[in-house]
Short mmCIF file of C-alpha atoms and ligand atoms in Angstrom, two decimals:
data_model
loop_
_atom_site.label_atom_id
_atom_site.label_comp_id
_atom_site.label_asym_id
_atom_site.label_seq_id
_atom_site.Cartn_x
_atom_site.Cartn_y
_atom_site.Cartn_z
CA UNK H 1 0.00 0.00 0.00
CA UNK H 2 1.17 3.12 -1.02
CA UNK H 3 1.10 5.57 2.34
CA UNK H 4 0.23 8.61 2.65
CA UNK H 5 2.13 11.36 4.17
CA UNK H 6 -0.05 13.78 5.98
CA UNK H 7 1.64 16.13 7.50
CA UNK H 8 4.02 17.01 4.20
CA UNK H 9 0.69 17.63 2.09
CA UNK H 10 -0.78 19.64 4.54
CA UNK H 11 2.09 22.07 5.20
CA UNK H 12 1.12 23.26 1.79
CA UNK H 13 -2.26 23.87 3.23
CA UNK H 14 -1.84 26.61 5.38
CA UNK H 15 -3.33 30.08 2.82
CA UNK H 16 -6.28 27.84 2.34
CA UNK H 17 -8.08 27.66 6.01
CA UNK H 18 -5.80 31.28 7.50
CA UNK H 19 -6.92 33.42 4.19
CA UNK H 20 -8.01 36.58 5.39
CA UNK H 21 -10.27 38.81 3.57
CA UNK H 22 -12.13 42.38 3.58
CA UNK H 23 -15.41 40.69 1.50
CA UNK H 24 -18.22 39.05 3.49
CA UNK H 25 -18.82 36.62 1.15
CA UNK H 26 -15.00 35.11 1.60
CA UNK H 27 -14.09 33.33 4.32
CA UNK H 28 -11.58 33.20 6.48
CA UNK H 29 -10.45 33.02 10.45
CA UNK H 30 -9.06 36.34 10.51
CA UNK H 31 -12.02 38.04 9.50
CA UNK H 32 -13.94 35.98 11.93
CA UNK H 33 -12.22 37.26 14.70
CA UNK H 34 -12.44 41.28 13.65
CA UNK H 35 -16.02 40.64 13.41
CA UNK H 36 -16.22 39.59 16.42
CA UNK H 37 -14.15 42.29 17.97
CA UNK H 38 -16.34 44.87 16.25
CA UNK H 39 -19.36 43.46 17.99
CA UNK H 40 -17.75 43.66 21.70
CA UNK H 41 -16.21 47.21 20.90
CA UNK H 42 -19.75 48.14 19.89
CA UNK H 43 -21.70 46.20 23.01
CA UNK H 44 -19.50 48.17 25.03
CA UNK H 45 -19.86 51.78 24.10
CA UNK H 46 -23.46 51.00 23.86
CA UNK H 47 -23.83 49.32 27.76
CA UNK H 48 -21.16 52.51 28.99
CA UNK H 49 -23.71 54.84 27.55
CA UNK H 50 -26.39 53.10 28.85
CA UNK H 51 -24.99 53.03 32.22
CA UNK H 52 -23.62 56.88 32.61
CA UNK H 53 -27.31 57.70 31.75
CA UNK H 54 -29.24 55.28 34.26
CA UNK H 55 -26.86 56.84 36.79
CA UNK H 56 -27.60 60.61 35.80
CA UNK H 57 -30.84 59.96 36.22
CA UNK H 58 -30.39 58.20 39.77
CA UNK H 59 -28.31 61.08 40.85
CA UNK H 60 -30.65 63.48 39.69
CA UNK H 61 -33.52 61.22 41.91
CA UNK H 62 -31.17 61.26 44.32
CA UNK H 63 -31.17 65.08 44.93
CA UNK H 64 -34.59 65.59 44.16
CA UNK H 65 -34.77 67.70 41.29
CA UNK H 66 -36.05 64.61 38.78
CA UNK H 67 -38.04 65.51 36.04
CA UNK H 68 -40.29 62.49 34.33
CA UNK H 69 -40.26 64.29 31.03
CA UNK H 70 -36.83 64.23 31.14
CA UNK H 71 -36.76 61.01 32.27
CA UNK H 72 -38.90 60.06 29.61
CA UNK H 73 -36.40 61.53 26.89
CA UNK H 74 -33.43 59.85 28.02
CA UNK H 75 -35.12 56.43 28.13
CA UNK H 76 -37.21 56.94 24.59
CA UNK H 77 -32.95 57.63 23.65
CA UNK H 78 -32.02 54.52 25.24
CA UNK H 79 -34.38 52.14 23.62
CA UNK H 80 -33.49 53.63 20.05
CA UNK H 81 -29.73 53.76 20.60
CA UNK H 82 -30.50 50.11 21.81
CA UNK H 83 -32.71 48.77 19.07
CA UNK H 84 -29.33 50.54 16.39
CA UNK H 85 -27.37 47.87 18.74
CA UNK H 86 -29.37 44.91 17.92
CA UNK H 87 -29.48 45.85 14.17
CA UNK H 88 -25.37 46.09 13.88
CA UNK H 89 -25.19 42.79 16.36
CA UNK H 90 -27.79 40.95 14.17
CA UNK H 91 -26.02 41.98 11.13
CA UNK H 92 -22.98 41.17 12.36
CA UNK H 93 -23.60 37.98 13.30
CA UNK H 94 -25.03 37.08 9.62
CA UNK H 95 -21.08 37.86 8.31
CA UNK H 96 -20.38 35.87 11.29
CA UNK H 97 -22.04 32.42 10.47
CA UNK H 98 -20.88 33.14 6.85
CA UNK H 99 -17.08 32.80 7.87
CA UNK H 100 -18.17 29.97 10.33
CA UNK H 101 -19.90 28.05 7.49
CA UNK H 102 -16.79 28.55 5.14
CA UNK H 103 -14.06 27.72 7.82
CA UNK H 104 -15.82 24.41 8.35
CA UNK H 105 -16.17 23.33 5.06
CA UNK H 106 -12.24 23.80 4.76
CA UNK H 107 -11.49 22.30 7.70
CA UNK H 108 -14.17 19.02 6.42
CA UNK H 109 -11.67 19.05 3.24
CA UNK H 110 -8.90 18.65 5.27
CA UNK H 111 -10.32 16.66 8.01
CA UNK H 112 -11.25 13.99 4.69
CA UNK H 113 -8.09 14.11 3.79
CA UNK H 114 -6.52 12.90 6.88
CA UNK H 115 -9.01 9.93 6.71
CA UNK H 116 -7.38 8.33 3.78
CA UNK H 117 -4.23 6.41 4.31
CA UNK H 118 -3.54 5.20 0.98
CA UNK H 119 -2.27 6.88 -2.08
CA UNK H 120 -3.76 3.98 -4.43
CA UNK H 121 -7.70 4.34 -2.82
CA UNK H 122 -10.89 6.32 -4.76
CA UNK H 123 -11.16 8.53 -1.83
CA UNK H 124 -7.79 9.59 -2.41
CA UNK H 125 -8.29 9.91 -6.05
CA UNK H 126 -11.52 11.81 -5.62
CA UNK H 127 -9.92 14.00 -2.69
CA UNK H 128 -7.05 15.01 -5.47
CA UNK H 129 -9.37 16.08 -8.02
CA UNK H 130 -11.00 18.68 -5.85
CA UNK H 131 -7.52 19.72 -4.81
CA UNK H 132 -6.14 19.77 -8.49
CA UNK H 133 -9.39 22.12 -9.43
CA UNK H 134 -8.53 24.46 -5.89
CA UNK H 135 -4.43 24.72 -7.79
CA UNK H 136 -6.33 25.40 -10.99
CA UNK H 137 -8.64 28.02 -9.80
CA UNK H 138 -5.72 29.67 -7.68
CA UNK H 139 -3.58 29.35 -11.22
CA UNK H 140 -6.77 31.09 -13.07
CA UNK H 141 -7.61 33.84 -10.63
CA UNK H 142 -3.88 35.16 -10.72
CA UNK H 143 -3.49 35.08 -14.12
CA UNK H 144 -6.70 37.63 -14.27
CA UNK H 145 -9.03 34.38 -16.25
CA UNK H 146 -11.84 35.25 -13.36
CA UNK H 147 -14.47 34.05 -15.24
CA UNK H 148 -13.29 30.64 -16.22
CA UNK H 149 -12.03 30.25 -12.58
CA UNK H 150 -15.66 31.15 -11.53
CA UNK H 151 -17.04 28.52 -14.10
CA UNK H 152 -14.79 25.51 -13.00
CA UNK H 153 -15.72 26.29 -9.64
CA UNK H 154 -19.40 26.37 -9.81
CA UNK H 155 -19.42 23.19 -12.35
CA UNK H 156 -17.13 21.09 -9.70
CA UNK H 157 -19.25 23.10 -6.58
CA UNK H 158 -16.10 24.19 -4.66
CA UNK H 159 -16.78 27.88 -4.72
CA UNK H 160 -16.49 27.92 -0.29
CA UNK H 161 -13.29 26.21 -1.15
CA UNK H 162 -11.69 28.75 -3.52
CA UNK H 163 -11.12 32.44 -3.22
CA UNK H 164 -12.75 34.23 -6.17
CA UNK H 165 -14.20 37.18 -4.19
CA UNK H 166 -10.77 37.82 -3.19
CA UNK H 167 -9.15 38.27 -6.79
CA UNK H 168 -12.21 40.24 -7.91
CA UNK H 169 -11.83 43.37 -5.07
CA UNK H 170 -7.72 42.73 -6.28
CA UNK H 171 -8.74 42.49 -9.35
CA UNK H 172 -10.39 46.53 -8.90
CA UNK H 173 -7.41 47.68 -7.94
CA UNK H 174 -4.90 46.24 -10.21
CA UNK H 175 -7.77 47.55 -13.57
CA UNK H 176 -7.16 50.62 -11.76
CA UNK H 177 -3.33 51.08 -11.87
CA UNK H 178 -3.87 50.15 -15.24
CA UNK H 179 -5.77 52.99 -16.04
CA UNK H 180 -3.08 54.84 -14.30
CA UNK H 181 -5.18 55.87 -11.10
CA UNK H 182 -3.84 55.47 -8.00
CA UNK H 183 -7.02 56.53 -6.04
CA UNK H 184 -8.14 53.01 -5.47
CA UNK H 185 -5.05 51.08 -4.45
CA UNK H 186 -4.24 54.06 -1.48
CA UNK H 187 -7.85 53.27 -0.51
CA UNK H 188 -6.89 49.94 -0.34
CA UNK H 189 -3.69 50.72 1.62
CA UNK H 190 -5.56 52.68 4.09
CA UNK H 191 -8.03 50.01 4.80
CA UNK H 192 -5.41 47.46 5.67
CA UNK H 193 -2.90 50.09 7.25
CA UNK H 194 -1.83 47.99 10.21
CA UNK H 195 -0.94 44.61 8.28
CA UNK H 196 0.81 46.38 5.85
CA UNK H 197 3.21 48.29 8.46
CA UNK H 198 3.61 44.22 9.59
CA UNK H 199 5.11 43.25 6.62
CA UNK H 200 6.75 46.62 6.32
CA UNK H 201 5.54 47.95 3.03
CA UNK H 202 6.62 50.84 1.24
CA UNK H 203 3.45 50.29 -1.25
CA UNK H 204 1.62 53.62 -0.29
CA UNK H 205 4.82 55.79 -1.17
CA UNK H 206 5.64 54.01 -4.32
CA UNK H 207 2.01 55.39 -5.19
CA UNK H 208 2.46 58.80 -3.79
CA UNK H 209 6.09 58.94 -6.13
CA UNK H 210 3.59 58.31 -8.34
CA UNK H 211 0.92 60.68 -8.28
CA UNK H 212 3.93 63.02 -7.95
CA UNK H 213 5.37 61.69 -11.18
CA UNK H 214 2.64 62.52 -13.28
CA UNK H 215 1.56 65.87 -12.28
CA UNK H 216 5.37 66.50 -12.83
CA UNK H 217 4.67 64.78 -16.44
CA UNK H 218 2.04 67.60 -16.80
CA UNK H 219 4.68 70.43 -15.38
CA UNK H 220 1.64 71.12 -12.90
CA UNK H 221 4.68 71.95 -10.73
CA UNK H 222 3.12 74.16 -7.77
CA UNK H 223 0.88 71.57 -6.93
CA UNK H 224 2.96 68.61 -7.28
CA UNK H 225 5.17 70.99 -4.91
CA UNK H 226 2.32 71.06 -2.91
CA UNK H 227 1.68 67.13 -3.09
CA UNK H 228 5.52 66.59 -1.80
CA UNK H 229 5.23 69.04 1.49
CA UNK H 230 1.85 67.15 1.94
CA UNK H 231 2.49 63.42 0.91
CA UNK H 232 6.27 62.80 0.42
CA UNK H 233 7.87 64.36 3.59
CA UNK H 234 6.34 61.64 5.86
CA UNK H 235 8.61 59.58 4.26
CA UNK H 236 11.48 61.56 4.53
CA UNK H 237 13.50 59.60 7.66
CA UNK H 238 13.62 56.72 5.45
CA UNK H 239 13.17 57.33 1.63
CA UNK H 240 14.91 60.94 1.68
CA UNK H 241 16.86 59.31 -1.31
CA UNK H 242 14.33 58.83 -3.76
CA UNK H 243 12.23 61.99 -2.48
CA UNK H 244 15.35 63.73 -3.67
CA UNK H 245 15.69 62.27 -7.24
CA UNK H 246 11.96 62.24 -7.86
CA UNK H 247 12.00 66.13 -7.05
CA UNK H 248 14.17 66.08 -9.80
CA UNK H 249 11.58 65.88 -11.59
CA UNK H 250 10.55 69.52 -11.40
CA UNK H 251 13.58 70.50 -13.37
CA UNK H 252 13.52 68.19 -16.23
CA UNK H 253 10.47 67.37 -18.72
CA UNK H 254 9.15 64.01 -19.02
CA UNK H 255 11.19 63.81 -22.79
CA UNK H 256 14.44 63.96 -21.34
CA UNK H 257 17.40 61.63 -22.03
CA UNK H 258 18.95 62.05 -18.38
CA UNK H 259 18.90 59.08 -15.87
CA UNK H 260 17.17 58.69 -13.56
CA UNK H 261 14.84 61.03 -14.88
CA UNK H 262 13.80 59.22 -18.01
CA UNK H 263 13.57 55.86 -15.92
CA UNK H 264 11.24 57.72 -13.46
CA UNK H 265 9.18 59.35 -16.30
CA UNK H 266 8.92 55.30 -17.69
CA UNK H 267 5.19 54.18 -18.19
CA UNK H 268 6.29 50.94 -16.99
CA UNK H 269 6.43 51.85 -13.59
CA UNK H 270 2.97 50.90 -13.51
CA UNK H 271 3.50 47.75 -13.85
CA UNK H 272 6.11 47.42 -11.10
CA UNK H 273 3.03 48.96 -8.80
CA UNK H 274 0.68 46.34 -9.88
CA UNK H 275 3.26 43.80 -8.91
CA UNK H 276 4.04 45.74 -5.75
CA UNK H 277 0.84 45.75 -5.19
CA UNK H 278 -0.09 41.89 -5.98
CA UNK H 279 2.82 40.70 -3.75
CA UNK H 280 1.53 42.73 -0.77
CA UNK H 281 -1.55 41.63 -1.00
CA UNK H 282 -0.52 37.91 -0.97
CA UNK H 283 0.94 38.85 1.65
CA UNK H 284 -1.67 39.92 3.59
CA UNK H 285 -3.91 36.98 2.75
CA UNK H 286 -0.97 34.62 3.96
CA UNK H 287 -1.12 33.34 0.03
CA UNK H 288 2.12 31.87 -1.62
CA UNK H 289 3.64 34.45 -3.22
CA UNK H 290 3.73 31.95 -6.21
CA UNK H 291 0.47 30.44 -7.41
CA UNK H 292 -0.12 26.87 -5.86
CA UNK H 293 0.05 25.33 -9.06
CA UNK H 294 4.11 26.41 -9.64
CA UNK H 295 4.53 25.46 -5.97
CA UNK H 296 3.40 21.79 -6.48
CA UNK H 297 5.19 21.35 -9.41
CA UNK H 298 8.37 22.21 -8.20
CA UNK H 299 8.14 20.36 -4.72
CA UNK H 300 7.38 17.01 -7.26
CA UNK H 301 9.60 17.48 -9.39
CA UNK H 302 12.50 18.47 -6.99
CA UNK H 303 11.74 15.21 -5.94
CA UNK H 304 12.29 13.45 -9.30
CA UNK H 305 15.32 15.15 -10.60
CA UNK H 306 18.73 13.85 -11.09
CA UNK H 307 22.02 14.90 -12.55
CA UNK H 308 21.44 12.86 -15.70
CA UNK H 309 18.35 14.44 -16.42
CA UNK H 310 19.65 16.78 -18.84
CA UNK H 311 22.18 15.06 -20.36
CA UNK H 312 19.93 13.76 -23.79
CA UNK H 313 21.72 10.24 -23.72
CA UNK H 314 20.79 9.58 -20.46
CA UNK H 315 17.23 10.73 -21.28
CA UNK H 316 14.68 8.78 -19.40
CA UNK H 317 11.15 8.62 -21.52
CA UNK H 318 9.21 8.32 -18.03
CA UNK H 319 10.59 11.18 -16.29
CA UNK H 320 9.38 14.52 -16.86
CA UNK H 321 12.37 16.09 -15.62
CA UNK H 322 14.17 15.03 -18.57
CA UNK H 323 11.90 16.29 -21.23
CA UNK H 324 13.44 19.48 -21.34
CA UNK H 325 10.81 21.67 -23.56
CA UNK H 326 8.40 21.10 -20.87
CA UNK H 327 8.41 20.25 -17.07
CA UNK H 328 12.06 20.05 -17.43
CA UNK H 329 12.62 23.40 -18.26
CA UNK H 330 10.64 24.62 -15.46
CA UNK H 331 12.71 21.98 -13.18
CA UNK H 332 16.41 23.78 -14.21
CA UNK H 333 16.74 26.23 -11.10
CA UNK H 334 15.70 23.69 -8.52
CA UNK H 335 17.66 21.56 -6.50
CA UNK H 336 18.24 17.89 -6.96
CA UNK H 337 16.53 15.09 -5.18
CA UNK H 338 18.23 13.53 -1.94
CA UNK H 339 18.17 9.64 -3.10
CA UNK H 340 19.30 6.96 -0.32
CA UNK H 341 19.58 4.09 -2.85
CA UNK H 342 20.62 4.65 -6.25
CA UNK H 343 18.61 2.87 -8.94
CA UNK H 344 18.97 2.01 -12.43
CA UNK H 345 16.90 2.84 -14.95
CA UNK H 346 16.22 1.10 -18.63
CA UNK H 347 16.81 3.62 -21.70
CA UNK H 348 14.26 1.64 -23.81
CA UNK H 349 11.21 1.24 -21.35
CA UNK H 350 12.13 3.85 -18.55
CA UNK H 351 11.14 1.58 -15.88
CA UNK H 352 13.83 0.79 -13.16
CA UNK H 353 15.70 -2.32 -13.32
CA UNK H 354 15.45 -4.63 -10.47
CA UNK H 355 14.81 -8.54 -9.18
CA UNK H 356 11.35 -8.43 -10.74
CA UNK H 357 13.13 -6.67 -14.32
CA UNK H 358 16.61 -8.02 -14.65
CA UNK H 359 19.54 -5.75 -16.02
CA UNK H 360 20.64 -7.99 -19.03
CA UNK H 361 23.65 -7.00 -21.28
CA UNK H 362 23.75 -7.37 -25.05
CA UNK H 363 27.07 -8.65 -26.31
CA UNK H 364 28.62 -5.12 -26.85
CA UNK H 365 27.92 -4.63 -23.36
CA UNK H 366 25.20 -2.16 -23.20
CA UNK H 367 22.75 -3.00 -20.30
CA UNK H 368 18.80 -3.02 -20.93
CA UNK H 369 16.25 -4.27 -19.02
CA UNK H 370 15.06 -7.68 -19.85
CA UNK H 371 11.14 -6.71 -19.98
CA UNK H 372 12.19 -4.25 -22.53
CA UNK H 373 14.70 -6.63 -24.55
CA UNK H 374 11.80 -10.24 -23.88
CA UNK H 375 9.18 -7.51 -25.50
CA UNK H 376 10.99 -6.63 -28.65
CA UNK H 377 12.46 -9.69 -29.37
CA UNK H 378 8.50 -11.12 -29.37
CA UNK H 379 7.58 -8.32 -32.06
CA UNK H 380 11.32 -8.92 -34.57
CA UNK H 381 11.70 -12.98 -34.77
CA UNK H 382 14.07 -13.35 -31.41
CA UNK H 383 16.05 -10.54 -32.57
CA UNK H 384 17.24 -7.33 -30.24
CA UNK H 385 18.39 -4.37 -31.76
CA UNK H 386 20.66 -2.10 -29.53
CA UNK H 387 19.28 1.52 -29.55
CA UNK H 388 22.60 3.17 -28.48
CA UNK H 389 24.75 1.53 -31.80
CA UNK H 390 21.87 -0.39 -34.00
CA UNK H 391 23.93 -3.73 -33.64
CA UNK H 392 21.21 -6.56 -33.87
CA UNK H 393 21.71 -9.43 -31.45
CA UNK H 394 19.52 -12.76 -31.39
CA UNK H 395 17.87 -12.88 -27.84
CA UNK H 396 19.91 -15.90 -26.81
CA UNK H 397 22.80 -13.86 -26.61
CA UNK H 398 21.89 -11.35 -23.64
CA UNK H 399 23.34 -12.35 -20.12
CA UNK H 400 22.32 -11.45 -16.91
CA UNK H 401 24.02 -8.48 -15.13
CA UNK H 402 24.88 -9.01 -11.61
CA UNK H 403 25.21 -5.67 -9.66
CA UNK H 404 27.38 -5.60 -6.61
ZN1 ZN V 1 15.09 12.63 -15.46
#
């Protein structure tokens, strides 16, 4: 039986069940808990209100000088300040159960998962097909294909299992930098101020260099003076560098041939900001910074590759790694596999060579295995034709290969 091992499958788990998003339709154990926090930060102001007034009015009894009218007022205030409470907490609690209902399908996935032992079974098999679609989607959504993600994952129904809603408020913000606005993505910044400091971001003044930029590009130079007092000196104690050079800016026009001026006036900065932006926002979400997809790939085929694997007469047809126009060529930067035991393979067939499929040498001393050799010999009369010189042998001749 081929065993399963848990733990290294699930430590590739982690974005999927922590993802943590602004949209109440996503899911996600961070958001959980700020909704929660909202509703105790607004239980208490309302019950510290409630209770400065009930005294007032006790005090007030107290001394004598109560006034039922009065009295009257403060409670009618009460009951309606009350009554907003309940709306907020019922409300609330709807993005609440949402999260709660999301979380625990994710954590059923998982929990299935760890139910199957072997690698061979039809649970497993099924279990893999709903994770291949999750890589798929997650391959989709950040490659901008939002609606075919959105299609696979309604016609497999995993849409609490993927993060669409996620890519789709990114997505805003990236269509936005493309238009050249920066509006949206500062919004953005703002809104998740606190995990961005976290991760130490410098996001929000890439964007204000950039607003600068282009009202510079349209020589509106009091107000981009303006914009610097107002939105670059903040940075000053730690980007007084590039404040410097993009002030530059003011003295030459956007068709100059001067570095770093021309390299500041480049369009493609945009681009760079829309990456900036992506990457921080993976971030933030506790997402690979690579999609899921790549990640796989490389973890199984680190696992496969071998120093022979691109040299072409050592080329082995079942191993991806050595096809190098495709998975091989995506396998060149990573590291080699950690074998124990070495094992040898057959050129014709692929398949390693052991005590169920000999190693068998031709006369000229070129080792194949013998399922490979017993199969063509049955298709060409007894004969065996070496693929590494084309000598033809008659299957009598081979000998068995004794490794020691
Ligand atoms: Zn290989």
């Amino acid at each position: 039986m081929n065993k399963i091992n848990h733990d290294q499958l699930l430590s590739l788990e982690h974005p999927f069940v922590k993802v943590n998003v602004k949209s109440p339709s996503s899911i996600p154990v961070e958001k959980y808990r700020s909704a929660l926090k909202l509703s105790q930060k607004h239980i208490e102001k309302e019950i510290s209100n409630l209770t400065n007034t009930i005294t007032e009015i006790i005090k007030k009894s107290a001394q004598g000088n109560v006034d039922a009218k009065q009295v009257e007022v403060a409670l009618d205030a009460i009951i309606t300040r009350l009554s907003t409470l309940k709306r907020k907490l019922r409300d609330i609690r709807a993005e609440e159960s949402l999260y709660a209902q999301r979380t625990k399908v994710r954590l059923q996935h998982l929990e299935e998962f760890l139910s199957i032992n072997s690698l061979d079974s039809d649970d497993f098999a099924r279990w893999s097909r709903v994770r291949l679609n999750r890589i798929l989607i997650d391959y989709m959504l950040r490659d901008g294909f939002r609606g075919s993600a959105t299609l696979l994952a309604k016609s497999e129904n995993i849409e609490q299992l993927v993060d669409i809603e996620l890519f789709v408020q990114s997505g805003k913000v990236e269509q936005a930098l493309m238009r050249y606005s920066c509006t949206e993505c500062l919004q953005w910044c703002n809104d998740n101020k606190s995990g961005l400091k976290k991760i130490k971001s410098t996001l929000e003044f890439s964007l204000r260099e950039q607003e600068f930029i282009e009202l510079a590009r349209e020589r509106r130079t009091r107000e981009a003076i303006a914009y610097a007092k107002k939105h670059l000196t903040p940075w000053q104690d730690t980007h007084m560098k590039e404040i410097s050079q993009v002030m530059g800016l003011l003295a030459f026009p956007p068709d100059t041939k001067c570095h770093p001026y021309k390299r500041l006036y480049d369009k493609s900065r945009w681009t760079d900001l829309i990456s900036q932006f992506r990457s921080n926002n993976f971030a933030l979400q506790y997402f690979t910074p690579e999609p899921l997809l790549a990640v796989t790939l490389q973890a199984g085929l680190a696992a496969l590759k071998t120093p022979m694997c691109y040299k072409p007469e050592h080329r082995n047809v079942n191993c991806p790694v050595c096809d190098p126009n495709m998975l091989g060529a995506l396998a060149t930067e990573l590291p080699l596999s950690h074998h124990f035991n070495s094992s040898i393979v057959c050129k014709i067939s692929g398949h390693i060579m052991n005590e169920d499929n000999l190693p068998m040498a031709l006369p000229n001393n070129y080792v194949y295995s013998y399922n490979a050799l017993a199969e063509m010999a049955s298709l060409n009369n007894d004969k065996v034709t070496c693929p590494r010189t084309g000598s033809v042998y008659d299957i009598s001749e081979i000998k068995k290969v004794f490794i020691s």
